[in-house]
Short mmCIF file of C-alpha atoms in Angstrom, two decimals:
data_model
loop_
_atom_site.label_atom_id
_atom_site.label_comp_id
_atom_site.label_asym_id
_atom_site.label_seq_id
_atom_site.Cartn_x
_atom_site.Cartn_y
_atom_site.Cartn_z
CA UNK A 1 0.00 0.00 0.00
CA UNK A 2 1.37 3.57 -1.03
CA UNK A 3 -0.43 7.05 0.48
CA UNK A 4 0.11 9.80 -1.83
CA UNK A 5 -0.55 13.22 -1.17
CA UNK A 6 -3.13 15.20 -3.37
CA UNK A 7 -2.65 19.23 -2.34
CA UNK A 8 -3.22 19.83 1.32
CA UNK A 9 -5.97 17.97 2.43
CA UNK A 10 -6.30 14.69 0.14
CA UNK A 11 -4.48 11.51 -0.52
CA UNK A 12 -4.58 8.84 -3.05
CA UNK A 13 -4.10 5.47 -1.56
CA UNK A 14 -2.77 3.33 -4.27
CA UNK A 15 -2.71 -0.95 -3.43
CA UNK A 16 -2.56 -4.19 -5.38
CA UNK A 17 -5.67 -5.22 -6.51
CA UNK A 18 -9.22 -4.31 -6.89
CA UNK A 19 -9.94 -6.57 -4.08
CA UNK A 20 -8.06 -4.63 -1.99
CA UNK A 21 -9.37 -1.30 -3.40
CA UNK A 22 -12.78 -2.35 -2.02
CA UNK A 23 -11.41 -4.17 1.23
CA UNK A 24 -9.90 -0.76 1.95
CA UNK A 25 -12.75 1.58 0.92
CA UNK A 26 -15.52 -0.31 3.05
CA UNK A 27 -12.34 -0.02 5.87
CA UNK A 28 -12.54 3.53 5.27
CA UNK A 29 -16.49 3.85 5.40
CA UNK A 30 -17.04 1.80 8.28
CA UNK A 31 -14.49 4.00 10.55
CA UNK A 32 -16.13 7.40 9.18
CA UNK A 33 -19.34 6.21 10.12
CA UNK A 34 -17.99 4.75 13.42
CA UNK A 35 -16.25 8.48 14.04
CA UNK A 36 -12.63 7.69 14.29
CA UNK A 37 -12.07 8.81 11.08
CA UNK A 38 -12.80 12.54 9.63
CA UNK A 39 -12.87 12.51 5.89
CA UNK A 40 -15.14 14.63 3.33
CA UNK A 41 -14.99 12.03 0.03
CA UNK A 42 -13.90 8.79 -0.18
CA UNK A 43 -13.76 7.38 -3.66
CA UNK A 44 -12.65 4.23 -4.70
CA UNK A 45 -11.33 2.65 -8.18
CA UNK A 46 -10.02 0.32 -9.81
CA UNK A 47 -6.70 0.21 -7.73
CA UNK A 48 -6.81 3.45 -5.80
CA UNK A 49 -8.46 4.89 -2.83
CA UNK A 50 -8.96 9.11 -3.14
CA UNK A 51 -10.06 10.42 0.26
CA UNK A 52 -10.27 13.93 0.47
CA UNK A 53 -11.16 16.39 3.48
CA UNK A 54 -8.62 15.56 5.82
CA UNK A 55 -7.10 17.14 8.85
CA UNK A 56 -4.23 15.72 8.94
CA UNK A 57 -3.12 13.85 6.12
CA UNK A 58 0.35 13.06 6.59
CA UNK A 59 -0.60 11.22 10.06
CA UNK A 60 -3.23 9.41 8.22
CA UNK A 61 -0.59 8.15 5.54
CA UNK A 62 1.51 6.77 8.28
CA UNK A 63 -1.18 4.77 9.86
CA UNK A 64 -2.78 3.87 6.66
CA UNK A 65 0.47 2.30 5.31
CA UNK A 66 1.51 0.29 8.81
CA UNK A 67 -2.20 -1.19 9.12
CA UNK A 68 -3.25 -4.55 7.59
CA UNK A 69 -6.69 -3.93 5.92
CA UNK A 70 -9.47 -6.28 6.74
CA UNK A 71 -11.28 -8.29 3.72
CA UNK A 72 -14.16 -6.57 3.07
CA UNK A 73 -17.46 -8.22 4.84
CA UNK A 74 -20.76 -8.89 2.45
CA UNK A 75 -23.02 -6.13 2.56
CA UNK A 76 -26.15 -7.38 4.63
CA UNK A 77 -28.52 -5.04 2.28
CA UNK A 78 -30.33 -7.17 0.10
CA UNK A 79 -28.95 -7.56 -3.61
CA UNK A 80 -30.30 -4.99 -6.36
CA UNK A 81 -32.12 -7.08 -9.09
CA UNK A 82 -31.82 -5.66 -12.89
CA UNK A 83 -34.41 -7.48 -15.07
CA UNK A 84 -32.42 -8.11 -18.00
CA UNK A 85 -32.80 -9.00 -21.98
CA UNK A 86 -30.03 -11.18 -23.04
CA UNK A 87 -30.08 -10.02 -26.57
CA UNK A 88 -26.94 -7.68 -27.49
CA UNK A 89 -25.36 -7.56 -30.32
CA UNK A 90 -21.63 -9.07 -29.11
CA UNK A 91 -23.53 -12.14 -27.17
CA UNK A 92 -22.34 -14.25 -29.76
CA UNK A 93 -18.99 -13.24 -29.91
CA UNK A 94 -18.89 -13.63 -26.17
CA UNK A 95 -20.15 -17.04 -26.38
CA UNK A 96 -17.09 -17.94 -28.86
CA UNK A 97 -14.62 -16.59 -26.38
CA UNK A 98 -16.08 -18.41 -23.56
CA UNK A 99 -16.15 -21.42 -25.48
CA UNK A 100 -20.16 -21.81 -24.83
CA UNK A 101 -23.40 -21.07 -26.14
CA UNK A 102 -25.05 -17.94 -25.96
CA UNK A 103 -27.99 -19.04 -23.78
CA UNK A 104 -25.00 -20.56 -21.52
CA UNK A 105 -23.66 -16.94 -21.69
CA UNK A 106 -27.13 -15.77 -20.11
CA UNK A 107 -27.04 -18.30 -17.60
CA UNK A 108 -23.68 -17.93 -16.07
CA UNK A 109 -23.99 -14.09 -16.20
CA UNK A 110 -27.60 -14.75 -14.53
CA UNK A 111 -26.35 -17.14 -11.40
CA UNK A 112 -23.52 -14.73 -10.60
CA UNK A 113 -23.54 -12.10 -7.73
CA UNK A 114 -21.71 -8.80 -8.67
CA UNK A 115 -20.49 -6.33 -6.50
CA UNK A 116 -20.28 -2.64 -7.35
CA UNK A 117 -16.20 -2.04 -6.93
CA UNK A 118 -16.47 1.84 -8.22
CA UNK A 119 -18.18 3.95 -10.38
CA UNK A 120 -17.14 6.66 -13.03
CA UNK A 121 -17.15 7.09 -16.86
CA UNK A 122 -20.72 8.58 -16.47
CA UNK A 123 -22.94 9.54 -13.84
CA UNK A 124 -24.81 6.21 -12.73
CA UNK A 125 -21.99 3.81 -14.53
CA UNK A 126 -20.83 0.98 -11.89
CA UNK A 127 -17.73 -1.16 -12.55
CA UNK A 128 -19.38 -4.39 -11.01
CA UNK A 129 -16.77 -7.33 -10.39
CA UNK A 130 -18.25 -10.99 -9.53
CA UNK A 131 -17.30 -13.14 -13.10
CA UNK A 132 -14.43 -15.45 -12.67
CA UNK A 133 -11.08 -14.42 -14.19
CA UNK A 134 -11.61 -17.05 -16.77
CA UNK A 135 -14.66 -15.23 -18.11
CA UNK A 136 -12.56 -11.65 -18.82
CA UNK A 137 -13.33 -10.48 -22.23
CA UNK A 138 -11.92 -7.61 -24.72
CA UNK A 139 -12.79 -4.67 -24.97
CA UNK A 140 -14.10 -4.17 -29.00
CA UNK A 141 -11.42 -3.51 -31.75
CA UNK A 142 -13.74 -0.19 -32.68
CA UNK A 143 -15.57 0.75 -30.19
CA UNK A 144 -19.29 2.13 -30.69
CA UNK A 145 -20.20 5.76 -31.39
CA UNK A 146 -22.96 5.55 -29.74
CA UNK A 147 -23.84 2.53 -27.58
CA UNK A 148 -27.75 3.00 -25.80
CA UNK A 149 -28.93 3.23 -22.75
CA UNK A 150 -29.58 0.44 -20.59
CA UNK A 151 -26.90 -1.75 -22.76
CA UNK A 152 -25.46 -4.76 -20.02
CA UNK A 153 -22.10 -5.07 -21.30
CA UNK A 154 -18.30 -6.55 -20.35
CA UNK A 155 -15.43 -5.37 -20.57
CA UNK A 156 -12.06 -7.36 -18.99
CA UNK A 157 -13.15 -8.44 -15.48
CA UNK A 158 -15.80 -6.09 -15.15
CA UNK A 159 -19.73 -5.62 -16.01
CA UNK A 160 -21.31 -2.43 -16.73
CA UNK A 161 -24.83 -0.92 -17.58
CA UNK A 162 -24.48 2.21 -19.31
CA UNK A 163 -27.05 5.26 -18.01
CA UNK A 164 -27.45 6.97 -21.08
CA UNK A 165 -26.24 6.78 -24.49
CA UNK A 166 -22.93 7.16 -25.22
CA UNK A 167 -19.73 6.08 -27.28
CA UNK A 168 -18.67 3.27 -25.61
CA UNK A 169 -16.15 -0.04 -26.47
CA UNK A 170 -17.70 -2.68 -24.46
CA UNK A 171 -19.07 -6.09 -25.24
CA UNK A 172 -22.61 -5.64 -25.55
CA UNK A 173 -24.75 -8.73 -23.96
CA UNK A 174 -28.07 -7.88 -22.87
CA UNK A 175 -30.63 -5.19 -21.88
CA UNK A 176 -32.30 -3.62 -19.33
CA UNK A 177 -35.01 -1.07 -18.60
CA UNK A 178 -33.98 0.01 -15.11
CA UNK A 179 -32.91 3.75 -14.49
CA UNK A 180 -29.52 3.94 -13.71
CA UNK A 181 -29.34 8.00 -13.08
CA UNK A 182 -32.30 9.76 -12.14
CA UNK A 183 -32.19 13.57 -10.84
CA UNK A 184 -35.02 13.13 -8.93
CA UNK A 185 -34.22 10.00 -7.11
CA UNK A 186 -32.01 10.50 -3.68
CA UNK A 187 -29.50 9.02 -4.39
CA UNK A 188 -29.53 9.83 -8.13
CA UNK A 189 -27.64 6.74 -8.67
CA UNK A 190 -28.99 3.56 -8.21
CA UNK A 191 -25.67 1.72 -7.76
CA UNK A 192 -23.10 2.65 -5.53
CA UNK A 193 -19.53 1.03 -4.26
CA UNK A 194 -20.77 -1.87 -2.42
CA UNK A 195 -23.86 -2.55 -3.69
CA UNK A 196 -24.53 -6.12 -4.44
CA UNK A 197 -26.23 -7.01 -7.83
CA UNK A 198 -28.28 -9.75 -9.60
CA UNK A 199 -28.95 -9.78 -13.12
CA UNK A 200 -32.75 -11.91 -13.71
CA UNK A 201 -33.17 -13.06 -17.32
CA UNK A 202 -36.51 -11.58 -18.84
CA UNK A 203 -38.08 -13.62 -21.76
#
């Protein structure tokens, strides 16, 4: 684990893995809400920790980078279920680089929990985690111009629902009709790090 400091009263925490990306951001949650730890934003990715409001970063770095960081414990909330339409346009292609049918495709993405390790690229846009290693795909040669909302699509270990249309170079596999992004909603995202998901197979 490496602290960085980021201006005056930030730090990016950089470790290993995404595993211990989210190990150490639901550390980091747990002791803000707990009160031992101060902290304005705390924003995970893929192998980084940003937390930002701090008092005293420096002090923080030194006890960040001496401490062992717990495996992160299952989130007791229940799981978020997207009803989805495996029907995208790269299922096939998928399928080949699995080495199984496309219906297999729907069925192994289907039984799989995912987890919600961070979110960027576009408001509402979670990078979920859950498929073995075996199943990591390409991202496309060209990527889309414009890829539509509610596309379910994969993309090296990770599986992604884009909020709106957008360019995007993922391997599209499905569709759904939930809202990922919605103003009015609090929170305006439905996902969030954390946040345990199922994907249910409409016909």
């Amino acid at each position: 684990m490496r602290a960085l400091p980021v201006g005056d009263a930030a730090l990016l925490v950089e470790v290993s893995s995404g595993d211990e990306a989210q190990a150490l951001h639901a550390e980091l949650v747990r002791r803000r809400a707990e009160g031992s730890l101060t902290v304005r934003e705390i924003v995970p990715a893929a192998r980084t920790v940003l937390l930002d409001g701090l008092a005293e970063p420096a002090r923080l770095a030194s006890e960040l980078t001496a401490a062992e960081v717990p495996p992160a414990a299952p989130r007791a909330r229940e799981a978020i279920e997207l009803r989805v339409r495996y029907d995208g346009p790269d299922l096939a292609d998928v399928a080949a680089h699995w080495g199984v049918s496309p219906s297999e495709v729907a069925r192994i993405h289907a039984d799989t929990e995912f987890t919600v390790a961070f979110c960027g690229f576009a408001p509402g846009f979670g990078y979920l985690t859950g498929l073995p290693a075996r199943y990591d795909v390409p991202r496309r040669a060209t990527p889309r111009t414009a890829v539509p909302a509610g596309s379910v699509a994969l993309a090296g270990p990770y599986t992604g629902v884009y909020p709106r249309s957008s360019p995007g170079g993922w391997q599209l596999i499905g569709t759904t009709d939930a809202v990922l992004w919605d103003h009015a909603r609090v929170p305006a995202a439905l996902l969030s790090p954390g946040t345990r998901v199922r994907f249910v197979e409409s016909v």
